[in-house]
JSON list of C-alpha atoms in Angstrom, two decimals:
[
{"chain": "A", "resi": 1, "resn": "UNK", "atom": "CA", "xyz": [47.35, 27.03, -135.20]},
{"chain": "A", "resi": 2, "resn": "UNK", "atom": "CA", "xyz": [48.05, 30.48, -136.61]},
{"chain": "A", "resi": 3, "resn": "UNK", "atom": "CA", "xyz": [50.18, 30.91, -139.73]},
{"chain": "A", "resi": 4, "resn": "UNK", "atom": "CA", "xyz": [51.89, 34.23, -140.30]},
{"chain": "A", "resi": 5, "resn": "UNK", "atom": "CA", "xyz": [53.86, 34.92, -143.46]},
{"chain": "A", "resi": 6, "resn": "UNK", "atom": "CA", "xyz": [57.04, 36.91, -143.04]},
{"chain": "A", "resi": 7, "resn": "UNK", "atom": "CA", "xyz": [59.60, 37.62, -145.68]},
{"chain": "A", "resi": 8, "resn": "UNK", "atom": "CA", "xyz": [63.37, 37.28, -145.85]},
{"chain": "A", "resi": 9, "resn": "UNK", "atom": "CA", "xyz": [65.48, 38.52, -148.74]},
{"chain": "A", "resi": 10, "resn": "UNK", "atom": "CA", "xyz": [68.22, 35.95, -149.25]},
{"chain": "A", "resi": 11, "resn": "UNK", "atom": "CA", "xyz": [70.48, 37.61, -151.86]},
{"chain": "A", "resi": 12, "resn": "UNK", "atom": "CA", "xyz": [69.90, 41.38, -151.61]},
{"chain": "A", "resi": 13, "resn": "UNK", "atom": "CA", "xyz": [73.12, 42.04, -153.51]},
{"chain": "A", "resi": 14, "resn": "UNK", "atom": "CA", "xyz": [71.56, 40.60, -156.68]},
{"chain": "A", "resi": 15, "resn": "UNK", "atom": "CA", "xyz": [70.83, 43.35, -159.23]},
{"chain": "A", "resi": 16, "resn": "UNK", "atom": "CA", "xyz": [67.26, 43.86, -160.44]},
{"chain": "A", "resi": 17, "resn": "UNK", "atom": "CA", "xyz": [68.10, 42.35, -163.83]},
{"chain": "A", "resi": 18, "resn": "UNK", "atom": "CA", "xyz": [69.26, 39.18, -162.11]},
{"chain": "A", "resi": 19, "resn": "UNK", "atom": "CA", "xyz": [72.48, 37.24, -162.33]},
{"chain": "A", "resi": 20, "resn": "UNK", "atom": "CA", "xyz": [73.59, 33.68, -163.11]},
{"chain": "A", "resi": 21, "resn": "UNK", "atom": "CA", "xyz": [73.03, 31.19, -160.31]},
{"chain": "A", "resi": 22, "resn": "UNK", "atom": "CA", "xyz": [76.67, 30.19, -160.72]},
{"chain": "A", "resi": 23, "resn": "UNK", "atom": "CA", "xyz": [77.56, 33.52, -159.06]},
{"chain": "A", "resi": 24, "resn": "UNK", "atom": "CA", "xyz": [75.66, 32.67, -155.85]},
{"chain": "A", "resi": 25, "resn": "UNK", "atom": "CA", "xyz": [78.64, 30.79, -154.44]},
{"chain": "A", "resi": 26, "resn": "UNK", "atom": "CA", "xyz": [77.12, 27.33, -154.14]},
{"chain": "A", "resi": 27, "resn": "UNK", "atom": "CA", "xyz": [79.39, 24.47, -155.20]},
{"chain": "A", "resi": 28, "resn": "UNK", "atom": "CA", "xyz": [77.87, 23.04, -158.43]},
{"chain": "A", "resi": 29, "resn": "UNK", "atom": "CA", "xyz": [77.22, 19.61, -156.86]},
{"chain": "A", "resi": 30, "resn": "UNK", "atom": "CA", "xyz": [75.37, 21.19, -153.91]},
{"chain": "A", "resi": 31, "resn": "UNK", "atom": "CA", "xyz": [73.25, 23.32, -156.24]},
{"chain": "A", "resi": 32, "resn": "UNK", "atom": "CA", "xyz": [72.42, 20.22, -158.31]},
{"chain": "A", "resi": 33, "resn": "UNK", "atom": "CA", "xyz": [71.36, 18.30, -155.16]},
{"chain": "A", "resi": 34, "resn": "UNK", "atom": "CA", "xyz": [69.22, 21.22, -153.98]},
{"chain": "A", "resi": 35, "resn": "UNK", "atom": "CA", "xyz": [67.46, 21.47, -157.34]},
{"chain": "A", "resi": 36, "resn": "UNK", "atom": "CA", "xyz": [66.96, 17.69, -157.57]},
{"chain": "A", "resi": 37, "resn": "UNK", "atom": "CA", "xyz": [65.40, 17.71, -154.12]},
{"chain": "A", "resi": 38, "resn": "UNK", "atom": "CA", "xyz": [63.16, 20.65, -155.01]},
{"chain": "A", "resi": 39, "resn": "UNK", "atom": "CA", "xyz": [62.05, 19.02, -158.27]},
{"chain": "A", "resi": 40, "resn": "UNK", "atom": "CA", "xyz": [61.29, 15.73, -156.51]},
{"chain": "A", "resi": 41, "resn": "UNK", "atom": "CA", "xyz": [59.15, 17.45, -153.87]},
{"chain": "A", "resi": 42, "resn": "UNK", "atom": "CA", "xyz": [57.48, 19.60, -156.53]},
{"chain": "A", "resi": 43, "resn": "UNK", "atom": "CA", "xyz": [56.60, 16.57, -158.60]},
{"chain": "A", "resi": 44, "resn": "UNK", "atom": "CA", "xyz": [54.90, 15.01, -155.57]},
{"chain": "A", "resi": 45, "resn": "UNK", "atom": "CA", "xyz": [52.77, 18.17, -155.28]},
{"chain": "A", "resi": 46, "resn": "UNK", "atom": "CA", "xyz": [52.15, 18.54, -159.03]},
{"chain": "A", "resi": 47, "resn": "UNK", "atom": "CA", "xyz": [54.52, 21.51, -159.38]},
{"chain": "A", "resi": 48, "resn": "UNK", "atom": "CA", "xyz": [56.77, 21.77, -162.42]},
{"chain": "A", "resi": 49, "resn": "UNK", "atom": "CA", "xyz": [60.00, 23.72, -161.99]},
{"chain": "A", "resi": 50, "resn": "UNK", "atom": "CA", "xyz": [61.85, 25.28, -164.89]},
{"chain": "A", "resi": 51, "resn": "UNK", "atom": "CA", "xyz": [65.62, 24.95, -165.03]},
{"chain": "A", "resi": 52, "resn": "UNK", "atom": "CA", "xyz": [67.06, 27.87, -163.09]},
{"chain": "A", "resi": 53, "resn": "UNK", "atom": "CA", "xyz": [70.08, 29.44, -164.71]},
{"chain": "A", "resi": 54, "resn": "UNK", "atom": "CA", "xyz": [69.62, 32.90, -163.19]},
{"chain": "A", "resi": 55, "resn": "UNK", "atom": "CA", "xyz": [68.40, 34.38, -159.96]},
{"chain": "A", "resi": 56, "resn": "UNK", "atom": "CA", "xyz": [66.65, 37.68, -159.45]},
{"chain": "A", "resi": 57, "resn": "UNK", "atom": "CA", "xyz": [66.42, 40.35, -156.81]},
{"chain": "A", "resi": 58, "resn": "UNK", "atom": "CA", "xyz": [63.25, 39.67, -154.83]},
{"chain": "A", "resi": 59, "resn": "UNK", "atom": "CA", "xyz": [63.11, 42.96, -152.89]},
{"chain": "A", "resi": 60, "resn": "UNK", "atom": "CA", "xyz": [60.28, 44.58, -154.87]},
{"chain": "A", "resi": 61, "resn": "UNK", "atom": "CA", "xyz": [58.37, 41.28, -154.91]},
{"chain": "A", "resi": 62, "resn": "UNK", "atom": "CA", "xyz": [58.63, 41.05, -151.12]},
{"chain": "A", "resi": 63, "resn": "UNK", "atom": "CA", "xyz": [57.42, 44.64, -150.72]},
{"chain": "A", "resi": 64, "resn": "UNK", "atom": "CA", "xyz": [54.52, 43.84, -153.02]},
{"chain": "A", "resi": 65, "resn": "UNK", "atom": "CA", "xyz": [53.64, 40.73, -151.02]},
{"chain": "A", "resi": 66, "resn": "UNK", "atom": "CA", "xyz": [53.75, 42.73, -147.79]},
{"chain": "A", "resi": 67, "resn": "UNK", "atom": "CA", "xyz": [51.38, 45.30, -149.29]},
{"chain": "A", "resi": 68, "resn": "UNK", "atom": "CA", "xyz": [49.08, 42.59, -150.68]},
{"chain": "A", "resi": 69, "resn": "UNK", "atom": "CA", "xyz": [48.46, 41.29, -147.16]},
{"chain": "A", "resi": 70, "resn": "UNK", "atom": "CA", "xyz": [46.31, 44.39, -146.69]},
{"chain": "A", "resi": 71, "resn": "UNK", "atom": "CA", "xyz": [44.04, 43.26, -149.52]},
{"chain": "A", "resi": 72, "resn": "UNK", "atom": "CA", "xyz": [43.05, 40.14, -147.62]},
{"chain": "A", "resi": 73, "resn": "UNK", "atom": "CA", "xyz": [44.07, 36.49, -147.68]},
{"chain": "A", "resi": 74, "resn": "UNK", "atom": "CA", "xyz": [42.51, 35.65, -151.05]},
{"chain": "A", "resi": 75, "resn": "UNK", "atom": "CA", "xyz": [44.43, 38.35, -152.93]},
{"chain": "A", "resi": 76, "resn": "UNK", "atom": "CA", "xyz": [47.61, 37.70, -150.94]},
{"chain": "A", "resi": 77, "resn": "UNK", "atom": "CA", "xyz": [47.52, 33.95, -151.69]},
{"chain": "A", "resi": 78, "resn": "UNK", "atom": "CA", "xyz": [46.78, 34.61, -155.37]},
{"chain": "A", "resi": 79, "resn": "UNK", "atom": "CA", "xyz": [49.79, 36.92, -155.52]},
{"chain": "A", "resi": 80, "resn": "UNK", "atom": "CA", "xyz": [51.98, 34.44, -153.67]},
{"chain": "A", "resi": 81, "resn": "UNK", "atom": "CA", "xyz": [51.02, 31.67, -156.09]},
{"chain": "A", "resi": 82, "resn": "UNK", "atom": "CA", "xyz": [51.50, 33.98, -159.07]},
{"chain": "A", "resi": 83, "resn": "UNK", "atom": "CA", "xyz": [54.98, 35.04, -157.95]},
{"chain": "A", "resi": 84, "resn": "UNK", "atom": "CA", "xyz": [55.97, 31.44, -157.28]},
{"chain": "A", "resi": 85, "resn": "UNK", "atom": "CA", "xyz": [54.72, 30.31, -160.70]},
{"chain": "A", "resi": 86, "resn": "UNK", "atom": "CA", "xyz": [56.32, 33.29, -162.50]},
{"chain": "A", "resi": 87, "resn": "UNK", "atom": "CA", "xyz": [59.74, 32.64, -160.98]},
{"chain": "A", "resi": 88, "resn": "UNK", "atom": "CA", "xyz": [59.97, 28.89, -160.50]},
{"chain": "A", "resi": 89, "resn": "UNK", "atom": "CA", "xyz": [57.80, 27.55, -163.33]},
{"chain": "A", "resi": 90, "resn": "UNK", "atom": "CA", "xyz": [57.93, 30.24, -166.00]},
{"chain": "A", "resi": 91, "resn": "UNK", "atom": "CA", "xyz": [61.47, 31.46, -165.29]},
{"chain": "A", "resi": 92, "resn": "UNK", "atom": "CA", "xyz": [60.44, 35.13, -165.26]},
{"chain": "A", "resi": 93, "resn": "UNK", "atom": "CA", "xyz": [62.40, 37.89, -163.55]},
{"chain": "A", "resi": 94, "resn": "UNK", "atom": "CA", "xyz": [60.49, 38.88, -160.43]},
{"chain": "A", "resi": 95, "resn": "UNK", "atom": "CA", "xyz": [62.90, 41.79, -159.97]},
{"chain": "A", "resi": 96, "resn": "UNK", "atom": "CA", "xyz": [61.35, 43.47, -163.01]},
{"chain": "A", "resi": 97, "resn": "UNK", "atom": "CA", "xyz": [58.57, 45.92, -162.01]},
{"chain": "A", "resi": 98, "resn": "UNK", "atom": "CA", "xyz": [56.66, 45.17, -165.24]},
{"chain": "A", "resi": 99, "resn": "UNK", "atom": "CA", "xyz": [56.62, 41.43, -164.48]},
{"chain": "A", "resi": 100, "resn": "UNK", "atom": "CA", "xyz": [55.57, 42.18, -160.90]},
{"chain": "A", "resi": 101, "resn": "UNK", "atom": "CA", "xyz": [52.81, 44.50, -162.05]},
{"chain": "A", "resi": 102, "resn": "UNK", "atom": "CA", "xyz": [51.45, 41.88, -164.45]},
{"chain": "A", "resi": 103, "resn": "UNK", "atom": "CA", "xyz": [51.48, 39.17, -161.76]},
{"chain": "A", "resi": 104, "resn": "UNK", "atom": "CA", "xyz": [49.92, 41.50, -159.19]},
{"chain": "A", "resi": 105, "resn": "UNK", "atom": "CA", "xyz": [47.11, 42.63, -161.51]},
{"chain": "A", "resi": 106, "resn": "UNK", "atom": "CA", "xyz": [46.32, 39.01, -162.40]},
{"chain": "A", "resi": 107, "resn": "UNK", "atom": "CA", "xyz": [46.11, 38.27, -158.66]},
{"chain": "A", "resi": 108, "resn": "UNK", "atom": "CA", "xyz": [43.68, 41.12, -158.07]},
{"chain": "A", "resi": 109, "resn": "UNK", "atom": "CA", "xyz": [46.04, 43.57, -156.37]},
{"chain": "A", "resi": 110, "resn": "UNK", "atom": "CA", "xyz": [44.68, 47.08, -157.08]},
{"chain": "A", "resi": 111, "resn": "UNK", "atom": "CA", "xyz": [47.06, 49.23, -159.14]},
{"chain": "A", "resi": 112, "resn": "UNK", "atom": "CA", "xyz": [47.21, 51.83, -156.36]},
{"chain": "A", "resi": 113, "resn": "UNK", "atom": "CA", "xyz": [48.43, 49.21, -153.91]},
{"chain": "A", "resi": 114, "resn": "UNK", "atom": "CA", "xyz": [51.12, 48.09, -156.38]},
{"chain": "A", "resi": 115, "resn": "UNK", "atom": "CA", "xyz": [52.60, 51.59, -156.54]},
{"chain": "A", "resi": 116, "resn": "UNK", "atom": "CA", "xyz": [52.21, 52.04, -152.79]},
{"chain": "A", "resi": 117, "resn": "UNK", "atom": "CA", "xyz": [54.20, 48.85, -152.18]},
{"chain": "A", "resi": 118, "resn": "UNK", "atom": "CA", "xyz": [57.30, 50.47, -153.62]},
{"chain": "A", "resi": 119, "resn": "UNK", "atom": "CA", "xyz": [56.90, 53.95, -152.12]},
{"chain": "A", "resi": 120, "resn": "UNK", "atom": "CA", "xyz": [55.42, 53.49, -148.62]},
{"chain": "A", "resi": 121, "resn": "UNK", "atom": "CA", "xyz": [58.25, 53.30, -146.06]},
{"chain": "A", "resi": 122, "resn": "UNK", "atom": "CA", "xyz": [56.16, 51.12, -143.73]},
{"chain": "A", "resi": 123, "resn": "UNK", "atom": "CA", "xyz": [56.66, 48.11, -146.04]},
{"chain": "A", "resi": 124, "resn": "UNK", "atom": "CA", "xyz": [60.44, 48.62, -145.99]},
{"chain": "A", "resi": 125, "resn": "UNK", "atom": "CA", "xyz": [60.25, 48.82, -142.19]},
{"chain": "A", "resi": 126, "resn": "UNK", "atom": "CA", "xyz": [58.34, 45.53, -142.02]},
{"chain": "A", "resi": 127, "resn": "UNK", "atom": "CA", "xyz": [60.91, 43.78, -144.20]},
{"chain": "A", "resi": 128, "resn": "UNK", "atom": "CA", "xyz": [63.73, 45.15, -142.04]},
{"chain": "A", "resi": 129, "resn": "UNK", "atom": "CA", "xyz": [61.93, 43.94, -138.89]},
{"chain": "A", "resi": 130, "resn": "UNK", "atom": "CA", "xyz": [61.46, 40.47, -140.35]},
{"chain": "A", "resi": 131, "resn": "UNK", "atom": "CA", "xyz": [65.11, 40.34, -141.45]},
{"chain": "A", "resi": 132, "resn": "UNK", "atom": "CA", "xyz": [66.26, 41.26, -137.94]},
{"chain": "A", "resi": 133, "resn": "UNK", "atom": "CA", "xyz": [63.96, 38.65, -136.38]},
{"chain": "A", "resi": 134, "resn": "UNK", "atom": "CA", "xyz": [65.27, 35.95, -138.74]},
{"chain": "A", "resi": 135, "resn": "UNK", "atom": "CA", "xyz": [68.87, 36.94, -138.01]},
{"chain": "A", "resi": 136, "resn": "UNK", "atom": "CA", "xyz": [68.14, 36.75, -134.29]},
{"chain": "A", "resi": 137, "resn": "UNK", "atom": "CA", "xyz": [66.98, 33.15, -134.72]},
{"chain": "A", "resi": 138, "resn": "UNK", "atom": "CA", "xyz": [69.91, 32.24, -136.98]},
{"chain": "A", "resi": 139, "resn": "UNK", "atom": "CA", "xyz": [67.71, 31.75, -140.04]},
{"chain": "A", "resi": 140, "resn": "UNK", "atom": "CA", "xyz": [69.55, 32.15, -143.33]},
{"chain": "A", "resi": 141, "resn": "UNK", "atom": "CA", "xyz": [67.35, 30.20, -145.77]},
{"chain": "A", "resi": 142, "resn": "UNK", "atom": "CA", "xyz": [63.78, 30.05, -146.88]},
{"chain": "A", "resi": 143, "resn": "UNK", "atom": "CA", "xyz": [61.26, 28.85, -146.26]},
{"chain": "A", "resi": 144, "resn": "UNK", "atom": "CA", "xyz": [61.72, 28.64, -142.51]},
{"chain": "A", "resi": 145, "resn": "UNK", "atom": "CA", "xyz": [59.03, 27.41, -140.17]},
{"chain": "A", "resi": 146, "resn": "UNK", "atom": "CA", "xyz": [58.76, 28.67, -136.62]},
{"chain": "A", "resi": 147, "resn": "UNK", "atom": "CA", "xyz": [56.34, 27.13, -134.17]},
{"chain": "A", "resi": 148, "resn": "UNK", "atom": "CA", "xyz": [55.71, 28.55, -130.69]},
{"chain": "A", "resi": 149, "resn": "UNK", "atom": "CA", "xyz": [58.53, 31.03, -131.21]},
{"chain": "A", "resi": 150, "resn": "UNK", "atom": "CA", "xyz": [61.06, 28.30, -131.91]},
{"chain": "A", "resi": 151, "resn": "UNK", "atom": "CA", "xyz": [62.71, 27.79, -135.26]},
{"chain": "A", "resi": 152, "resn": "UNK", "atom": "CA", "xyz": [62.19, 24.19, -136.24]},
{"chain": "A", "resi": 153, "resn": "UNK", "atom": "CA", "xyz": [62.62, 23.69, -139.99]},
{"chain": "A", "resi": 154, "resn": "UNK", "atom": "CA", "xyz": [64.55, 25.60, -142.63]},
{"chain": "A", "resi": 155, "resn": "UNK", "atom": "CA", "xyz": [64.40, 24.97, -146.37]},
{"chain": "A", "resi": 156, "resn": "UNK", "atom": "CA", "xyz": [62.04, 23.19, -148.70]},
{"chain": "A", "resi": 157, "resn": "UNK", "atom": "CA", "xyz": [60.81, 20.07, -146.96]},
{"chain": "A", "resi": 158, "resn": "UNK", "atom": "CA", "xyz": [58.07, 17.53, -147.64]},
{"chain": "A", "resi": 159, "resn": "UNK", "atom": "CA", "xyz": [54.61, 18.49, -146.39]},
{"chain": "A", "resi": 160, "resn": "UNK", "atom": "CA", "xyz": [54.55, 15.40, -144.16]},
{"chain": "A", "resi": 161, "resn": "UNK", "atom": "CA", "xyz": [57.56, 16.72, -142.23]},
{"chain": "A", "resi": 162, "resn": "UNK", "atom": "CA", "xyz": [55.63, 19.92, -141.50]},
{"chain": "A", "resi": 163, "resn": "UNK", "atom": "CA", "xyz": [52.59, 17.93, -140.35]},
{"chain": "A", "resi": 164, "resn": "UNK", "atom": "CA", "xyz": [54.73, 15.87, -137.99]},
{"chain": "A", "resi": 165, "resn": "UNK", "atom": "CA", "xyz": [56.39, 18.97, -136.55]},
{"chain": "A", "resi": 166, "resn": "UNK", "atom": "CA", "xyz": [53.01, 20.62, -136.02]},
{"chain": "A", "resi": 167, "resn": "UNK", "atom": "CA", "xyz": [51.70, 17.52, -134.23]},
{"chain": "A", "resi": 168, "resn": "UNK", "atom": "CA", "xyz": [54.70, 17.51, -131.89]},
{"chain": "A", "resi": 169, "resn": "UNK", "atom": "CA", "xyz": [54.21, 21.18, -131.08]},
{"chain": "A", "resi": 170, "resn": "UNK", "atom": "CA", "xyz": [50.43, 21.07, -130.66]},
{"chain": "A", "resi": 171, "resn": "UNK", "atom": "CA", "xyz": [49.04, 20.75, -127.14]},
{"chain": "A", "resi": 172, "resn": "UNK", "atom": "CA", "xyz": [47.39, 17.41, -126.43]},
{"chain": "A", "resi": 173, "resn": "UNK", "atom": "CA", "xyz": [43.66, 17.28, -127.11]},
{"chain": "A", "resi": 174, "resn": "UNK", "atom": "CA", "xyz": [41.45, 17.66, -124.04]},
{"chain": "A", "resi": 175, "resn": "UNK", "atom": "CA", "xyz": [39.43, 14.63, -123.17]},
{"chain": "A", "resi": 176, "resn": "UNK", "atom": "CA", "xyz": [35.77, 14.98, -122.19]}
]
């Protein structure tokens, strides 16, 4: 099975400095349920989430992640983990270029690639392509999992649910 990471900016209207999550338009009880669910799943995986009172603009982070793919899977995964930890665990603003630069350098992204991420139009084009593809499938949330070209799961879900979906989509094993 091949895994391909694509990116979708959920709240592009959010300014770089961020904004309170209360401005996202979720009813407070729905937001509380979403965060409780996320914390429960995180706890099962050993992930600690900080309380989220603000959201940030992820556009520059997504461009950086797109550029980091070119550095190979080890650097890309280190960046992905670093961005996740910075935002969800440490409560840092991943819309801030300084924060992004620090996370990227710690992940091994060369400084030239960091600058290129924000100036090379090809990364913007890739994000636009991914956004259009997601819109075409009706995807509005992340993460979203697509198997065999079909959208199957949207949102944070337990790992076991992903395993079951993959089993259902995998061709049967050939018998000798």
